[in-house]
Amino acid sequence: MGRPPTDTEPVTIRMDRELLKAIDEYRRNQEDLPSRPEVVRRVMTNWLKDIAAEMPEAGASRDQDD
């Protein structure tokens, strides 16, 4: 089925065949065989969490000389 369309917006993107092959291979290695859109959501969510963890805290100065 899929996620209910509450508080969501559709996003349409084009992907080359190699990227789609990689997504499909990743999907097949997951226990629940997620849809392509679900894989993109999961990967983006994880990536955003990772980069947020690497970013300095909000309000912290980048050039502290203490």
PDB file of C-alpha atoms in Angstrom:
ATOM      1  CA  MET A   1       0.000   0.000   0.000  1.00  0.00           C
ATOM      2  CA  GLY A   2       2.115   3.003   1.013  1.00  0.00           C
ATOM      3  CA  ARG A   3       2.103   5.924   3.343  1.00  0.00           C
ATOM      4  CA  PRO A   4      -1.093   7.923   3.786  1.00  0.00           C
ATOM      5  CA  PRO A   5      -0.943  11.295   2.013  1.00  0.00           C
ATOM      6  CA  THR A   6      -1.217  13.362   5.210  1.00  0.00           C
ATOM      7  CA  ASP A   7       1.272  16.188   5.682  1.00  0.00           C
ATOM      8  CA  THR A   8       3.186  15.185   2.561  1.00  0.00           C
ATOM      9  CA  GLU A   9       4.038  16.709  -0.792  1.00  0.00           C
ATOM     10  CA  PRO A  10       4.876  14.794  -3.936  1.00  0.00           C
ATOM     11  CA  VAL A  11       8.436  15.150  -5.202  1.00  0.00           C
ATOM     12  CA  THR A  12       9.220  14.078  -8.737  1.00  0.00           C
ATOM     13  CA  ILE A  13      12.826  13.437  -9.740  1.00  0.00           C
ATOM     14  CA  ARG A  14      14.549  11.705 -12.623  1.00  0.00           C
ATOM     15  CA  MET A  15      17.176   9.054 -11.960  1.00  0.00           C
ATOM     16  CA  ASP A  16      19.482   7.342 -14.380  1.00  0.00           C
ATOM     17  CA  ARG A  17      19.309   3.584 -14.864  1.00  0.00           C
ATOM     18  CA  GLU A  18      22.416   2.917 -12.794  1.00  0.00           C
ATOM     19  CA  LEU A  19      20.954   4.672  -9.761  1.00  0.00           C
ATOM     20  CA  LEU A  20      17.650   2.829 -10.182  1.00  0.00           C
ATOM     21  CA  LYS A  21      19.556  -0.467 -10.393  1.00  0.00           C
ATOM     22  CA  ALA A  22      21.364   0.385  -7.159  1.00  0.00           C
ATOM     23  CA  ILE A  23      18.080   1.303  -5.455  1.00  0.00           C
ATOM     24  CA  ASP A  24      16.447  -1.926  -6.621  1.00  0.00           C
ATOM     25  CA  GLU A  25      19.413  -3.992  -5.438  1.00  0.00           C
ATOM     26  CA  TYR A  26      19.268  -2.276  -2.043  1.00  0.00           C
ATOM     27  CA  ARG A  27      15.505  -2.931  -1.865  1.00  0.00           C
ATOM     28  CA  ARG A  28      15.978  -6.641  -2.525  1.00  0.00           C
ATOM     29  CA  ASN A  29      18.410  -6.868   0.376  1.00  0.00           C
ATOM     30  CA  GLN A  30      15.876  -5.461   2.862  1.00  0.00           C
ATOM     31  CA  GLU A  31      13.653  -7.830   4.850  1.00  0.00           C
ATOM     32  CA  ASP A  32      10.465  -5.900   4.115  1.00  0.00           C
ATOM     33  CA  LEU A  33      11.183  -5.175   0.385  1.00  0.00           C
ATOM     34  CA  PRO A  34      10.334  -1.468   0.556  1.00  0.00           C
ATOM     35  CA  SER A  35       9.072   0.434  -2.473  1.00  0.00           C
ATOM     36  CA  ARG A  36      11.441   2.718  -4.377  1.00  0.00           C
ATOM     37  CA  PRO A  37       9.900   5.819  -2.767  1.00  0.00           C
ATOM     38  CA  GLU A  38      10.268   4.247   0.685  1.00  0.00           C
ATOM     39  CA  VAL A  39      13.940   3.468   0.008  1.00  0.00           C
ATOM     40  CA  VAL A  40      14.537   7.081  -1.031  1.00  0.00           C
ATOM     41  CA  ARG A  41      12.782   8.313   2.148  1.00  0.00           C
ATOM     42  CA  ARG A  42      14.849   5.999   4.368  1.00  0.00           C
ATOM     43  CA  VAL A  43      18.161   6.802   2.719  1.00  0.00           C
ATOM     44  CA  MET A  44      17.494  10.556   2.779  1.00  0.00           C
ATOM     45  CA  THR A  45      16.369  10.435   6.414  1.00  0.00           C
ATOM     46  CA  ASN A  46      19.514   8.545   7.445  1.00  0.00           C
ATOM     47  CA  TRP A  47      21.760  10.825   5.393  1.00  0.00           C
ATOM     48  CA  LEU A  48      20.208  13.952   6.897  1.00  0.00           C
ATOM     49  CA  LYS A  49      20.663  12.543  10.422  1.00  0.00           C
ATOM     50  CA  ASP A  50      24.305  11.779   9.654  1.00  0.00           C
ATOM     51  CA  ILE A  51      25.123  15.230   8.308  1.00  0.00           C
ATOM     52  CA  ALA A  52      23.240  16.902  11.170  1.00  0.00           C
ATOM     53  CA  ALA A  53      25.434  14.974  13.618  1.00  0.00           C
ATOM     54  CA  GLU A  54      28.551  16.249  11.819  1.00  0.00           C
ATOM     55  CA  MET A  55      27.442  19.899  11.787  1.00  0.00           C
ATOM     56  CA  PRO A  56      28.498  22.263  14.560  1.00  0.00           C
ATOM     57  CA  GLU A  57      25.794  23.155  17.046  1.00  0.00           C
ATOM     58  CA  ALA A  58      23.566  26.075  16.102  1.00  0.00           C
ATOM     59  CA  GLY A  59      24.944  29.317  17.447  1.00  0.00           C
ATOM     60  CA  ALA A  60      28.465  27.955  17.921  1.00  0.00           C
ATOM     61  CA  SER A  61      31.174  30.058  16.350  1.00  0.00           C
ATOM     62  CA  ARG A  62      33.222  28.419  13.617  1.00  0.00           C
ATOM     63  CA  ASP A  63      36.320  30.475  14.399  1.00  0.00           C
ATOM     64  CA  GLN A  64      36.688  30.223  18.154  1.00  0.00           C
ATOM     65  CA  ASP A  65      40.226  31.015  19.293  1.00  0.00           C
ATOM     66  CA  ASP A  66      39.915  30.178  23.000  1.00  0.00           C
TER      67      ASP A  66
END
